Short mmCIF file of C-alpha atoms and ligand atoms in Angstrom, two decimals:
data_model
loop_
_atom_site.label_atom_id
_atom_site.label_comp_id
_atom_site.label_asym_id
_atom_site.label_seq_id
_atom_site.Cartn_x
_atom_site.Cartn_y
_atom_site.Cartn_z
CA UNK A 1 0.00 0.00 0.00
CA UNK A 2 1.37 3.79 -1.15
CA UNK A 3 0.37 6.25 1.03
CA UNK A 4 1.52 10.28 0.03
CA UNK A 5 0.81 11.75 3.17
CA UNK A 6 4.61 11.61 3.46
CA UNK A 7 7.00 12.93 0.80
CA UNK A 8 10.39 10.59 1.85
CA UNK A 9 10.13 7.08 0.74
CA UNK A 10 13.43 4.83 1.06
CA UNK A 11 13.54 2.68 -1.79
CA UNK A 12 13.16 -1.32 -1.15
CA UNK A 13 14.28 -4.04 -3.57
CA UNK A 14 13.08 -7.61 -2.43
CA UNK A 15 15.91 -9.68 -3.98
CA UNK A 16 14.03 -12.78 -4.67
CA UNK A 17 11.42 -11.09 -6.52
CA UNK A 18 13.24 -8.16 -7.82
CA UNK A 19 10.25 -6.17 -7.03
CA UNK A 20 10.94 -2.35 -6.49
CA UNK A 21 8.38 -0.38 -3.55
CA UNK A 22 8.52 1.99 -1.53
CA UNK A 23 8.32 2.27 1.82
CA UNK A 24 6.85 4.85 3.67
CA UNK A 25 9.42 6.05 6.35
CA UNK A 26 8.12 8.28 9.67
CA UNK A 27 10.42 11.06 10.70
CA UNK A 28 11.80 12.66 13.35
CA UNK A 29 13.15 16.77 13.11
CA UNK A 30 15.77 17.68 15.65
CA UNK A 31 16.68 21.41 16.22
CA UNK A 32 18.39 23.86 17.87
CA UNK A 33 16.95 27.19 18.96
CA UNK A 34 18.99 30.32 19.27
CA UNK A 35 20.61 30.92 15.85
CA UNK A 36 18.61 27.85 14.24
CA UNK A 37 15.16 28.16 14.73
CA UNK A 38 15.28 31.46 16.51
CA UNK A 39 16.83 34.53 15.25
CA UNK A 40 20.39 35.20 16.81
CA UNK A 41 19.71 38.55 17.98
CA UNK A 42 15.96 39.01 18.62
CA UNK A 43 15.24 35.28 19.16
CA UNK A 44 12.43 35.64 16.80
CA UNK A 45 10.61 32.42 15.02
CA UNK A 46 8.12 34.30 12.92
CA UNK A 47 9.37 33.63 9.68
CA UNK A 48 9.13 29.55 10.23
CA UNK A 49 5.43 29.92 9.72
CA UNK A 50 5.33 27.77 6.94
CA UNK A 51 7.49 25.21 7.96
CA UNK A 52 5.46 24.83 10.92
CA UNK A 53 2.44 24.50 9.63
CA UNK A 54 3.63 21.92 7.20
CA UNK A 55 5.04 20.47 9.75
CA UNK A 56 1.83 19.79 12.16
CA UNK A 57 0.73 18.46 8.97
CA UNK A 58 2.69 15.58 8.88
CA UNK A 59 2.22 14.88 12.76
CA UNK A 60 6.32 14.88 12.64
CA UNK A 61 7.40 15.14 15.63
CA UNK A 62 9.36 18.46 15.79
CA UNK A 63 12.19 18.30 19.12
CA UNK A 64 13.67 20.97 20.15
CA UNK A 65 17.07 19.84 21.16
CA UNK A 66 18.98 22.87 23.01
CA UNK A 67 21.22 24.16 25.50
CA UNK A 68 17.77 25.93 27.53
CA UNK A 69 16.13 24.66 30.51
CA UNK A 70 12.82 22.67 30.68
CA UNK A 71 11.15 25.77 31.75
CA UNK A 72 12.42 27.93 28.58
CA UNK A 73 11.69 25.27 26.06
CA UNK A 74 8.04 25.12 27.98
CA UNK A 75 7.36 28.51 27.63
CA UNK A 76 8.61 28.89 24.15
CA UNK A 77 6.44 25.69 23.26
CA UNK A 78 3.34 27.95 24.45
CA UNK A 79 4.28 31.27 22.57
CA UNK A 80 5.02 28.53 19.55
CA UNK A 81 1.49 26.83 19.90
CA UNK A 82 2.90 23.17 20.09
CA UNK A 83 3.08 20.29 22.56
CA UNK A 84 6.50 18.15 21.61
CA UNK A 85 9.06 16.56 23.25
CA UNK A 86 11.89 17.82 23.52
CA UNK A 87 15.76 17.66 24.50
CA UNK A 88 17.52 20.54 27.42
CA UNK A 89 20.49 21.83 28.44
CA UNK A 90 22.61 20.18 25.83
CA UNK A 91 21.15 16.68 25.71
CA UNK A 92 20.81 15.77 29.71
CA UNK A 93 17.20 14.69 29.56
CA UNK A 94 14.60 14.35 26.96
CA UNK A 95 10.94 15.05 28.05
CA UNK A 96 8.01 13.78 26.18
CA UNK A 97 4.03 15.23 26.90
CA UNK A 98 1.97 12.19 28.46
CA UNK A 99 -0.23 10.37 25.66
CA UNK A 100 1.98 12.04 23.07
CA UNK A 101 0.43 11.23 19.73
CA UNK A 102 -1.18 8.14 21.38
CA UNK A 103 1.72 6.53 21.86
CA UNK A 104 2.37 3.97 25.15
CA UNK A 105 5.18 5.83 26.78
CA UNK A 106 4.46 3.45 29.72
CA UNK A 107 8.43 2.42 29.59
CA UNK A 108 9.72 5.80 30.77
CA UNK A 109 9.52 7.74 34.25
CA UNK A 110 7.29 10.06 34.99
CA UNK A 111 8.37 13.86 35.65
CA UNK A 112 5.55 16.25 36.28
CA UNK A 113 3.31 15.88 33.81
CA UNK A 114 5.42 14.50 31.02
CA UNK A 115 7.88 11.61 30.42
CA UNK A 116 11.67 11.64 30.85
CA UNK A 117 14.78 10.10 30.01
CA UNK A 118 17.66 11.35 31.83
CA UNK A 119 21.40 11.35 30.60
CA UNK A 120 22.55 14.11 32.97
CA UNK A 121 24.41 14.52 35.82
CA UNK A 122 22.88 16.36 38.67
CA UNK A 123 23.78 20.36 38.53
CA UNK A 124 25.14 20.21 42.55
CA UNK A 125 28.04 18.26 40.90
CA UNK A 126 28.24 20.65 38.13
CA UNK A 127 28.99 23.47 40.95
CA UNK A 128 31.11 21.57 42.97
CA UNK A 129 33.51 22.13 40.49
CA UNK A 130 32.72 25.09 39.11
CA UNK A 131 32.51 27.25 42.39
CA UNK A 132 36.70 24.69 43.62
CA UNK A 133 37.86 26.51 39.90
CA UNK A 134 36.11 29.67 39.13
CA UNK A 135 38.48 32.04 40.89
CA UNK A 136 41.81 30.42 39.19
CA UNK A 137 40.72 29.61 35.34
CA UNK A 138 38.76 33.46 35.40
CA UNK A 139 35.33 31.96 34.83
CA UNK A 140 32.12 33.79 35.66
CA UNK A 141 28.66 30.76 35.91
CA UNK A 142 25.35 31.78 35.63
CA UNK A 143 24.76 31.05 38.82
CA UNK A 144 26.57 33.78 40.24
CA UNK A 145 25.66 36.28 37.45
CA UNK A 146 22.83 39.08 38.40
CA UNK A 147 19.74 38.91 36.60
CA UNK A 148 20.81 42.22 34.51
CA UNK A 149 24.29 40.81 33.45
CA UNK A 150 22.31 37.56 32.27
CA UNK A 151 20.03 39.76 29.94
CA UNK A 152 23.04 41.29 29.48
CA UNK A 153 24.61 38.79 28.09
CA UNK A 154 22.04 36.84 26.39
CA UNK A 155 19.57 39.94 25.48
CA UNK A 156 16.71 38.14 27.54
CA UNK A 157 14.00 40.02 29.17
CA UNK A 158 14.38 40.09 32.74
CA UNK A 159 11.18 37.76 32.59
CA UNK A 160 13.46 35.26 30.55
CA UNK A 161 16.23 35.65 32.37
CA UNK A 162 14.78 33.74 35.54
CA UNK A 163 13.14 30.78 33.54
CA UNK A 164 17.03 30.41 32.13
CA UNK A 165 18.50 30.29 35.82
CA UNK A 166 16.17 27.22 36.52
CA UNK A 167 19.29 24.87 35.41
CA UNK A 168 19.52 21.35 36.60
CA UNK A 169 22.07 20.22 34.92
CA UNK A 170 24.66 22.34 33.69
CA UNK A 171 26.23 25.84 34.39
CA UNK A 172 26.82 28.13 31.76
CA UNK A 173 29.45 30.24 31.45
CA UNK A 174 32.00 33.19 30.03
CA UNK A 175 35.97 33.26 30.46
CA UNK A 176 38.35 36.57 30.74
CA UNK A 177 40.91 34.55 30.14
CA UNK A 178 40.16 31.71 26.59
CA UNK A 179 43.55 30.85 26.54
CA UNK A 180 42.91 28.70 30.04
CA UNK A 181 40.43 26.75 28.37
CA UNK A 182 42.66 23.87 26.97
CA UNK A 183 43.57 23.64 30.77
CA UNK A 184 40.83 23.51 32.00
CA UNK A 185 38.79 21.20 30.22
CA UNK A 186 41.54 18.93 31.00
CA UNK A 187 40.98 19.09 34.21
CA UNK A 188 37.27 19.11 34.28
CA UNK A 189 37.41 14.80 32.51
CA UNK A 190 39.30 14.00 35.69
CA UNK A 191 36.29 14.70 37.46
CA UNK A 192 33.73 13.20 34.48
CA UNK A 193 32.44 16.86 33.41
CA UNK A 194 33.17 18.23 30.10
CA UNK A 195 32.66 21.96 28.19
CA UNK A 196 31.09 22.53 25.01
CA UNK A 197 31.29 25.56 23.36
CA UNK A 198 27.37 27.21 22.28
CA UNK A 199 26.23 30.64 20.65
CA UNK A 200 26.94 32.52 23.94
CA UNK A 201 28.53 30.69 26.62
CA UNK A 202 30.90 27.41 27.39
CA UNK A 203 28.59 24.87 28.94
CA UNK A 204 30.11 22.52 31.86
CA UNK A 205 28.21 19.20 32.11
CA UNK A 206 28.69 15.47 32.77
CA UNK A 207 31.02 13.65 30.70
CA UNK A 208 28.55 11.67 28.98
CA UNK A 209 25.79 14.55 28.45
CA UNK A 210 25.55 15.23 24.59
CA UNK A 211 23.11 16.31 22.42
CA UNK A 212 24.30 13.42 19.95
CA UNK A 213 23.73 10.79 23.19
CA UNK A 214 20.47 12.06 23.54
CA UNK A 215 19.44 12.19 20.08
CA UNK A 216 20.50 8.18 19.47
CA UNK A 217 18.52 7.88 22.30
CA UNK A 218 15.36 9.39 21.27
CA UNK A 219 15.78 7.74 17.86
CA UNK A 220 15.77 4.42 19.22
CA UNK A 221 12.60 5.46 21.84
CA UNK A 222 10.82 6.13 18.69
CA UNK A 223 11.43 3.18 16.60
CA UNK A 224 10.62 1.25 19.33
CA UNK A 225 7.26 3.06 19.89
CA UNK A 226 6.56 3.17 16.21
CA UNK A 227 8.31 -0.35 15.82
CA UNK A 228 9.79 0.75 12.84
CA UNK A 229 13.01 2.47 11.38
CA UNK A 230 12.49 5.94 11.33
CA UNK A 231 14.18 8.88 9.29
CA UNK A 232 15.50 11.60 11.15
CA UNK A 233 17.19 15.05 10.07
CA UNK A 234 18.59 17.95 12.41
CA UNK A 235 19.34 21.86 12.18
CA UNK A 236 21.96 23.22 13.86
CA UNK A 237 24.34 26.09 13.88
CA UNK A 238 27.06 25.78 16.42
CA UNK A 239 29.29 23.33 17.69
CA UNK A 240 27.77 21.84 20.40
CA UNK A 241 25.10 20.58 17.68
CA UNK A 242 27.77 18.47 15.71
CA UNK A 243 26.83 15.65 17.92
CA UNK A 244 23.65 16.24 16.98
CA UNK A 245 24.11 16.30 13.37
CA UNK A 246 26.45 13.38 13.30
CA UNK A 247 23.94 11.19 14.23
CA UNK A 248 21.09 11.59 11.65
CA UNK A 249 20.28 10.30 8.36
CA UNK A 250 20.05 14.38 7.25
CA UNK A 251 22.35 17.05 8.77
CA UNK A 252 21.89 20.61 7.99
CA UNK A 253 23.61 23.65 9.10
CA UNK A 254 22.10 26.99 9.28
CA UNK A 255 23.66 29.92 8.29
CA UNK A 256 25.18 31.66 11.32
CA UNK A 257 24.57 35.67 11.93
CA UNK A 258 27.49 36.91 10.99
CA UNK A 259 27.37 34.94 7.44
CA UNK A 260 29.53 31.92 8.14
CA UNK A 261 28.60 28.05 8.67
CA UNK A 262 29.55 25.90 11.08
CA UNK A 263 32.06 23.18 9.81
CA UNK A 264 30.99 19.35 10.23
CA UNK A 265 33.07 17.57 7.90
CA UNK A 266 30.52 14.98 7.13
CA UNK A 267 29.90 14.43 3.41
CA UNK A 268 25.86 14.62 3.30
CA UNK A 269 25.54 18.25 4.94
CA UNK A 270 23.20 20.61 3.52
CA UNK A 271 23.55 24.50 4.61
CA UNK A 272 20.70 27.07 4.84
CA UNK A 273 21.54 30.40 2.55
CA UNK A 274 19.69 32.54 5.32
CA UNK A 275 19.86 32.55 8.78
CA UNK A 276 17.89 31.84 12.00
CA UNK A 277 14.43 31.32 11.44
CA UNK A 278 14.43 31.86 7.62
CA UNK A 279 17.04 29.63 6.99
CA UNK A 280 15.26 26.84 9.38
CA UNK A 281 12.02 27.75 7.59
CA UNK A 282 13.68 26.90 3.83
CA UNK A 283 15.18 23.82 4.67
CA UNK A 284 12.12 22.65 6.49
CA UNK A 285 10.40 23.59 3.49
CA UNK A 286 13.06 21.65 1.42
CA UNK A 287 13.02 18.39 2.98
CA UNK A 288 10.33 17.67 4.30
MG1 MG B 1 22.62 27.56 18.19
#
């Protein structure tokens, strides 16, 4: 059976019968937000109108895979007008509504009133070290930066600003010094936490906290939900989503504000020729 709700189709040759069909593939779309599918400097999303819409069409689910907290990426779901899982603070936890499309999430914990699978290392750990280095390596967290620096910083409304101190489990922060950073990251695997490098800030986290982790993760959740292979792309603009790109069937790379791209070095990589939301908006558009 053909169905064309769907426009990507793998192509399947049964050997014995040299028969050619297709089959009829269900996707997954991974993004990032600032820079990808919000605007770098406003954090804007109203040119991905189209996308979106075409999007909700399909029923693909559409997870926002970033370095914000569960309460941004709720909020922003809200102003957005959808209900998705999604991915936080750089792949430590992937949350997933309750009776999402349907599906029996009985498998995973409950958290509040959605699903979760956690990756993450508690953020107390996370400030342990932070607060036993800060002082010698020059850095400056979040957690000890004033509301005002924070907008600051990340041109938040003071409104924002709090929902992006609810961390729980990583610290973001700025350097004076970058040339301590080599250092310092080595130090930070001797005590399983690593830093990743985002639009704005370094991120300290656990070791094995990764947006690419997460996203196997959630690939596999869904096949097994769907108990089939699925196809999955992802949009990304900095480094800390290579992980993220790496691990889908379609990467693609969004123009970054100041005009450049983010290198991935893997072969299939498409790139956006606008950026932030227009650029997510035309490859949406493109692919799916
Ligand atoms: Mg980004």
């Amino acid at each position: 059976m053909l169905l064309f709700d769907y426009n990507i189709y793998k192509i399947m040759i049964n050997k014995e019968t040299l028969l050619c069909y297709y089959v009829v593939m269900k996707r997954l779309i991974f993004t990032d937000l600032d820079g990808t599918f919000l605007n770098h400097h406003n954090y804007a999303f109203d040119e991905s109108f189209e996308a979106l819409k075409k999007i909700k069409e399909a029923g693909i689910p559409l997870i926002f895979t970033t370095s914000k907290t569960k309460s941004e990426v709720e909020l922003l779901q809200e102003k957005v007008g959808i209900s998705e899982p999604f991915i936080v603070e750089n792949g430590a936890a992937f949350f997933i509504p309750e009776n999402y499309q349907g599906l029996d999430l009985s498998i995973l914990n409950g958290y509040e009133d959605k699903k979760i699978m956690l990756f993450g290392q508690p953020y107390s750990r996370i400030l342990n070290f932070y607060r036993l280095y800060k002082e010698e390596y020059g850095m400056l967290g979040m957690s000890d930066m004033s509301d005002a620096k924070v907008g600051e910083l990340t041109g938040l409304a003071q409104g924002s600003v709090f929902l992006a101190k609810q961390r729980d489990f990583s610290e973001p922060f700025i350097m004076k010094d970058e040339s301590k950073l080599q250092e310092l990251t080595e130090l930070a695997k001797g005590y399983e936490l690593k830093i990743t490098k985002g639009g704005r800030f370094y991120h300290l986290m656990g070791e094995l906290q990764d947006k690419g982790i997460a996203v196997i993760e959630t690939i596999e959740l869904f096949e097994r939900l769907y108990n089939e292979k699925v196809y999955s792309m992802a949009l990304g603009d900095s480094e800390n989503d290579l992980p993220m790109l790496e691990r889908v069937d379609l990467p693609i790379v969004i123009q970054k504000h100041d005009g450049s791209y983010l290198e991935t070095g893997l072969e299939k990589t498409e790139k956006s020729t606008y950026e932030g939301s227009k650029g997510w908006n035309e490859m949406v558009l493109k692919y799916v």
